[in-house]
C-alpha positions as YAML, in Angstrom:
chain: A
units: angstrom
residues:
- id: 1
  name: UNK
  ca: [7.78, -26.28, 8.09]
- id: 2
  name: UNK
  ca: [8.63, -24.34, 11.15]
- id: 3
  name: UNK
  ca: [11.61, -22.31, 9.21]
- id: 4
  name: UNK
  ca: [9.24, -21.66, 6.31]
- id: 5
  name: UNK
  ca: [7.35, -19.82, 8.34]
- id: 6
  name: UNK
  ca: [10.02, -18.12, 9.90]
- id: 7
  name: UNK
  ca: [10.81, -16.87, 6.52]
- id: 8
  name: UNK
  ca: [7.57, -16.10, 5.51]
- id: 9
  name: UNK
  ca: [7.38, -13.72, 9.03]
- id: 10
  name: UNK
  ca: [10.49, -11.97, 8.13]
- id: 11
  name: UNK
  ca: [9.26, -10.99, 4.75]
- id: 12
  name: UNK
  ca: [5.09, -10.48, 5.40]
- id: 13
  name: UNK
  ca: [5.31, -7.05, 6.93]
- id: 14
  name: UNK
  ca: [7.14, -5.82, 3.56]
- id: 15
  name: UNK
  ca: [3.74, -6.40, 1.11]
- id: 16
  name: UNK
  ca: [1.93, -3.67, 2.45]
- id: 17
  name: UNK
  ca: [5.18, -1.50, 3.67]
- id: 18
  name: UNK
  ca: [7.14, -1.35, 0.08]
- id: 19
  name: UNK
  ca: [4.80, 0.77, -1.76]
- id: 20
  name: UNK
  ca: [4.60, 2.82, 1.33]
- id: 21
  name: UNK
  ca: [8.59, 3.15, 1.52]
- id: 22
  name: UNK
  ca: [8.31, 3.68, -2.09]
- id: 23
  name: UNK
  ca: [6.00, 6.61, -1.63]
- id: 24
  name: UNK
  ca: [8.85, 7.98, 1.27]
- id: 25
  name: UNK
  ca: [11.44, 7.82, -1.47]
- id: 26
  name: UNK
  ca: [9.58, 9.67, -3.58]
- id: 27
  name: UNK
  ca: [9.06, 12.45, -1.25]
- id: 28
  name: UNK
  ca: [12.10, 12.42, -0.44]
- id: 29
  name: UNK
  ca: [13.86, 12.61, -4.34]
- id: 30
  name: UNK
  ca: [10.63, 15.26, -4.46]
- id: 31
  name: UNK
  ca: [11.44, 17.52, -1.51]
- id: 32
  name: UNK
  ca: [15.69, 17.71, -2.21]
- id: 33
  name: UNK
  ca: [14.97, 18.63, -5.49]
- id: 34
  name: UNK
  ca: [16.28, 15.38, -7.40]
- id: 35
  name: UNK
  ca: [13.05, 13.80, -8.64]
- id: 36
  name: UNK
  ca: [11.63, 17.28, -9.82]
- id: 37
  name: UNK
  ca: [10.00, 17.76, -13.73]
- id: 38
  name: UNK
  ca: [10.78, 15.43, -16.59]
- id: 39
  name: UNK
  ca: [13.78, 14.63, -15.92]
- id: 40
  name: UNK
  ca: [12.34, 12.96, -12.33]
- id: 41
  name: UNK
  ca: [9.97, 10.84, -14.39]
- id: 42
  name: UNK
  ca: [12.44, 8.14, -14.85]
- id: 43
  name: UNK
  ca: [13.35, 7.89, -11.36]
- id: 44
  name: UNK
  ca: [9.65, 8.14, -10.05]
- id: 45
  name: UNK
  ca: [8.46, 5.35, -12.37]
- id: 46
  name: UNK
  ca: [11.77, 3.02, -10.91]
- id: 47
  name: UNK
  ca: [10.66, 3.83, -7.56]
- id: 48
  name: UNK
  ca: [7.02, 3.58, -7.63]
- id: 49
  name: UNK
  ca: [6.86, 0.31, -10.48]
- id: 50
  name: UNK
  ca: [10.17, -1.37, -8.32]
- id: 51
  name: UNK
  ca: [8.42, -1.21, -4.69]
- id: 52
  name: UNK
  ca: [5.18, -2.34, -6.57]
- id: 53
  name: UNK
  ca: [6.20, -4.91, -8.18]
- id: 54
  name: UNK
  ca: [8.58, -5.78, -5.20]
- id: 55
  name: UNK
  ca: [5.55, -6.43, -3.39]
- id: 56
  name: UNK
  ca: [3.63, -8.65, -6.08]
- id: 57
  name: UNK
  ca: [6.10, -10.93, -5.70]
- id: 58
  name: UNK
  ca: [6.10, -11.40, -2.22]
- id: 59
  name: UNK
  ca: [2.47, -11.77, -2.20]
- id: 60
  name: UNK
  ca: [3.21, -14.52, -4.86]
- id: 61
  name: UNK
  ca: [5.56, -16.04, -2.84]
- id: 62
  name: UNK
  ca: [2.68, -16.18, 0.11]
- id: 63
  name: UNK
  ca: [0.67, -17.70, -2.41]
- id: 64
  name: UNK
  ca: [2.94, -20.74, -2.62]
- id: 65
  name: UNK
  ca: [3.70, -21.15, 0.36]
- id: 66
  name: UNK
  ca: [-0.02, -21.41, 0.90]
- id: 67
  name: UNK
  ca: [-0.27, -24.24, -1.98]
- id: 68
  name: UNK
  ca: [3.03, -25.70, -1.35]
- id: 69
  name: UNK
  ca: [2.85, -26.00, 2.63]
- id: 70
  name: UNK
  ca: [-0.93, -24.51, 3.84]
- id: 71
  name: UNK
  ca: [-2.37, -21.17, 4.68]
- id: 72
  name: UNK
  ca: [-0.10, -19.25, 6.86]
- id: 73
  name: UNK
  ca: [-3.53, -18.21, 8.95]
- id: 74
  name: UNK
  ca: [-2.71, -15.65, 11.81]
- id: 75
  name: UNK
  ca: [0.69, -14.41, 11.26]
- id: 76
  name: UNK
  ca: [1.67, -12.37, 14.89]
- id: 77
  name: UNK
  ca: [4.58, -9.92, 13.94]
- id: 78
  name: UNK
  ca: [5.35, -8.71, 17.26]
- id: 79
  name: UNK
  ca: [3.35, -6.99, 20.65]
- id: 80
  name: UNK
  ca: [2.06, -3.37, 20.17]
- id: 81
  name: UNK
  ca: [1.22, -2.85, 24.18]
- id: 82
  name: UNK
  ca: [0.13, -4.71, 27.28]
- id: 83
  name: UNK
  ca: [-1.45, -3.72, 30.30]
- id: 84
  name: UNK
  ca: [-1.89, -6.72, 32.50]
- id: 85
  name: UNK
  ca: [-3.79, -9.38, 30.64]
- id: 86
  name: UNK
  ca: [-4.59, -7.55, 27.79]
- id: 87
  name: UNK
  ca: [-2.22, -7.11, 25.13]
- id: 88
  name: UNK
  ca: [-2.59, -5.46, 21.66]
- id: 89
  name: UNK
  ca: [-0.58, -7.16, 19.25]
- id: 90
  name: UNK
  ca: [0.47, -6.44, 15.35]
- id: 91
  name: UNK
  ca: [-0.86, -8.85, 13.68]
- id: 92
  name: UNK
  ca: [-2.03, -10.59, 10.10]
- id: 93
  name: UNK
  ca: [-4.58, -12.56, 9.14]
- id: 94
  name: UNK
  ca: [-3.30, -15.11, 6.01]
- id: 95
  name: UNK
  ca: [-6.63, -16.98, 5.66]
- id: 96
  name: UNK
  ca: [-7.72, -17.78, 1.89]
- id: 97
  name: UNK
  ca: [-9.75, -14.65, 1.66]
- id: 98
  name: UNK
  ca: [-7.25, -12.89, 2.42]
- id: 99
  name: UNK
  ca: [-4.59, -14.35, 0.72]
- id: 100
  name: UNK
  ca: [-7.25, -13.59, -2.51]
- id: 101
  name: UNK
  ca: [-7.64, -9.88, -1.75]
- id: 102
  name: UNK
  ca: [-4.29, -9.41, -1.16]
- id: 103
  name: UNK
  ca: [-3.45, -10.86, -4.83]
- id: 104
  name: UNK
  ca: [-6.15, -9.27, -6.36]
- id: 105
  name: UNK
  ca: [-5.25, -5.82, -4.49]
- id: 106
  name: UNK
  ca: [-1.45, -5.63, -5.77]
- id: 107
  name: UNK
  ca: [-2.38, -7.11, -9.29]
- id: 108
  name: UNK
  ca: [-4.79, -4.19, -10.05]
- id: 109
  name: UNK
  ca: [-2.04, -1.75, -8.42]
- id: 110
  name: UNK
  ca: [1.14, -2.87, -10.20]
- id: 111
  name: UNK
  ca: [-0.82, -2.72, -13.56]
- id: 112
  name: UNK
  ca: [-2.71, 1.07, -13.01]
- id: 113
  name: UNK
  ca: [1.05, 2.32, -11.66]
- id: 114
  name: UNK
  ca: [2.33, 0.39, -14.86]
- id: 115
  name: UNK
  ca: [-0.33, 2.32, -17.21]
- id: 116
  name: UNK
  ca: [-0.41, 5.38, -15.22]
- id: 117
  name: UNK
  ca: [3.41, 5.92, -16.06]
- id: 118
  name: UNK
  ca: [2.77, 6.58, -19.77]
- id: 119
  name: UNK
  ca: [-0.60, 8.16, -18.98]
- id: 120
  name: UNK
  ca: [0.80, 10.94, -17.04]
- id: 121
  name: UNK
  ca: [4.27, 11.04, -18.87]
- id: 122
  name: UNK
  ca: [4.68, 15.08, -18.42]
- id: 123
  name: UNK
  ca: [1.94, 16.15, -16.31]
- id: 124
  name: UNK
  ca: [3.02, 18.62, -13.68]
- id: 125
  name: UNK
  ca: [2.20, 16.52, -10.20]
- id: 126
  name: UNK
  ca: [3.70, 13.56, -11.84]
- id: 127
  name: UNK
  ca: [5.73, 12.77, -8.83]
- id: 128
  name: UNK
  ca: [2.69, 13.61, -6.42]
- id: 129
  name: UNK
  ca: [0.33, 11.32, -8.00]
- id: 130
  name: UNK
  ca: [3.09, 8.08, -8.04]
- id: 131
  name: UNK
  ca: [3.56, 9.19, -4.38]
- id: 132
  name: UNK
  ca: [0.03, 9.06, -3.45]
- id: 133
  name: UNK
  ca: [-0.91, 5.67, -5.47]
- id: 134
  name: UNK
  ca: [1.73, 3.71, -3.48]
- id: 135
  name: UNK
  ca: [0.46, 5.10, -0.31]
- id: 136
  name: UNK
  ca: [-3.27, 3.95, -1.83]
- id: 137
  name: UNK
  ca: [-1.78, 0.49, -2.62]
- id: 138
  name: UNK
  ca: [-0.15, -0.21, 0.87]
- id: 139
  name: UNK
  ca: [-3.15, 1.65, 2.50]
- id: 140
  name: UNK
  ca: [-5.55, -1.63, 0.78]
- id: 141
  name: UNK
  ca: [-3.16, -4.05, 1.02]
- id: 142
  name: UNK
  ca: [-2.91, -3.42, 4.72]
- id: 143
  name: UNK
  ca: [-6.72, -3.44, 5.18]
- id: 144
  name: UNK
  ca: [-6.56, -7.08, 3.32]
- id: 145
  name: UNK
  ca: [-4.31, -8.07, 5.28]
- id: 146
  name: UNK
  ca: [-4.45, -6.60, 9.02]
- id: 147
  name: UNK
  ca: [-5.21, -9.38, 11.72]
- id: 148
  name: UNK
  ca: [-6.39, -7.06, 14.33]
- id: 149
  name: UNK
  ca: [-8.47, -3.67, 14.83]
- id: 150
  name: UNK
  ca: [-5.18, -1.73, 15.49]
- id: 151
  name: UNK
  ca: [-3.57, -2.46, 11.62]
- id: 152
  name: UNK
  ca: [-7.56, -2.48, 10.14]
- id: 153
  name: UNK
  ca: [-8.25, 1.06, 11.24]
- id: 154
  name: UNK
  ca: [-4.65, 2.51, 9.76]
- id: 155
  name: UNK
  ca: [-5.25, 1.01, 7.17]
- id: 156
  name: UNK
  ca: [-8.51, 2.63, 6.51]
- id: 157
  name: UNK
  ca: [-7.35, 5.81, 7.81]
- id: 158
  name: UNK
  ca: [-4.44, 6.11, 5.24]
- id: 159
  name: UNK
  ca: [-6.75, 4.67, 1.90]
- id: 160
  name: UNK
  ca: [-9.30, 7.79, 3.42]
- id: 161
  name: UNK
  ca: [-6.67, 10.11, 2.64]
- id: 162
  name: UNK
  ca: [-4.72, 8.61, 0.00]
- id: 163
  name: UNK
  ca: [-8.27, 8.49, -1.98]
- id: 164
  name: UNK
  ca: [-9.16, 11.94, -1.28]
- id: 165
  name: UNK
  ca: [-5.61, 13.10, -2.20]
- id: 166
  name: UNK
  ca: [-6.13, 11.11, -5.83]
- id: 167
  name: UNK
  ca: [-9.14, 12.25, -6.61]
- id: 168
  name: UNK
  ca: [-8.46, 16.03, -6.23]
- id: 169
  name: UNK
  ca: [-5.31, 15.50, -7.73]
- id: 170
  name: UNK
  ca: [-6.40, 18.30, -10.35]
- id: 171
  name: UNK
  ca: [-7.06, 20.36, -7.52]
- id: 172
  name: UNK
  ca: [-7.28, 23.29, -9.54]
- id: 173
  name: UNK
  ca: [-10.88, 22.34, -10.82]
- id: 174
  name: UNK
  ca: [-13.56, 23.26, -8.96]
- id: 175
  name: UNK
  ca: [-15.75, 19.72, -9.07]
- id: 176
  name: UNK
  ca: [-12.22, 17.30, -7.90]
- id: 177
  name: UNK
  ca: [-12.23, 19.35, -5.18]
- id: 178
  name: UNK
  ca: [-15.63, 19.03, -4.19]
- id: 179
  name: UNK
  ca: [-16.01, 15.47, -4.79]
- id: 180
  name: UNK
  ca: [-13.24, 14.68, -3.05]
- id: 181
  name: UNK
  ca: [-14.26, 16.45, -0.06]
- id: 182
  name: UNK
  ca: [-17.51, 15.01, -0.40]
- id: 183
  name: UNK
  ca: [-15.05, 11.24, -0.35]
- id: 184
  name: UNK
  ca: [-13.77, 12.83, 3.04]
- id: 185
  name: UNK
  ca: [-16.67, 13.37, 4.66]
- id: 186
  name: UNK
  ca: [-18.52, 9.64, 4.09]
- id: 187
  name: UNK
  ca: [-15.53, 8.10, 4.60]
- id: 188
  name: UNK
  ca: [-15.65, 9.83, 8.25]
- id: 189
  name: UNK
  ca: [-19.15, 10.02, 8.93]
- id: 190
  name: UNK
  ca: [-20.17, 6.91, 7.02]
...
């Protein structure tokens, strides 16, 4: 029991990390010029539907473990800082709820990236909008699952701007634009 959950540390941290590694990747293929137009599509869509998907199935995995041996619970992945007695560590929280959410999060991803591909097949911020829904999916996924303030409020931090980002992603009308700046602002006020 103790080396399942071993293994299950080693592999946690990627659920919410993939899609945002996937969303690096894509800025990267993006920026150098290799990911760029149509022909870019096909590498986008393996990048942003792999790391996904990649993800699902670790959460799956999680999720029988959870049958199989019992809820993880608090998962600590390692200490942030510590001043004396206080400590801030990086934590998650594997509690049924969460373990819910977090399969309920990357099911609803995996399948908009999955419909989204032929959706946007040839619009001209193709890349830009995979890029940005990974960073949205890892942005929830690490809200589900963060076990401490530290992970809860970068989570939240990153879904404000990957959700302002996505909806004026046709920043070129006039009411996106506004709405999502109107997004912005509640999300930081409240």
């Amino acid at each position: 029991m103790n080396e399942a959950n071993s293994i299950l540390k080693a592999f946690v941290w990627l659920i919410p990390f993939l899609p945002m590694f996937g969303t690096l990747l894509i800025a990267i293929g993006f920026i150098s010029g290799k990911n760029r137009g149509e022909a870019g599509e096909q590498q986008t869509t393996l990048i942003a539907n792999g790391t996904a998907m990649l993800s699902l199935l670790i959460v799956l995995a999680v999720d029988l473990h959870a049958v199989i041996i019992g809820i993880p619970g608090h998962l600590q992945l390692a200490q942030w800082f510590s001043s004396g007695d206080y400590q801030v560590n990086l934590s998650f929280n594997l509690d049924a709820f969460a373990l819910v959410m977090m399969t309920l999060v990357a099911v609803i991803s995996v399948l908009m990236i999955r419909f989204s591909v032929n959706y946007m097949h040839r619009e001209a911020g193709y890349q830009r909008f995979f890029m940005i829904m990974n960073l949205f999916m890892g942005a929830m996924l690490l809200i589900v699952m963060a076990g401490n303030v530290v992970l809860t409020f970068t989570g939240w931090e990153l879904a404000g701007v990957s959700s302002y980002l996505l909806i004026a992603y046709v920043y070129d009308r006039p009411v996106a634009a506004q709405n999502a700046t109107r997004v912005f602002i509640t999300n930081r006020i409240g």
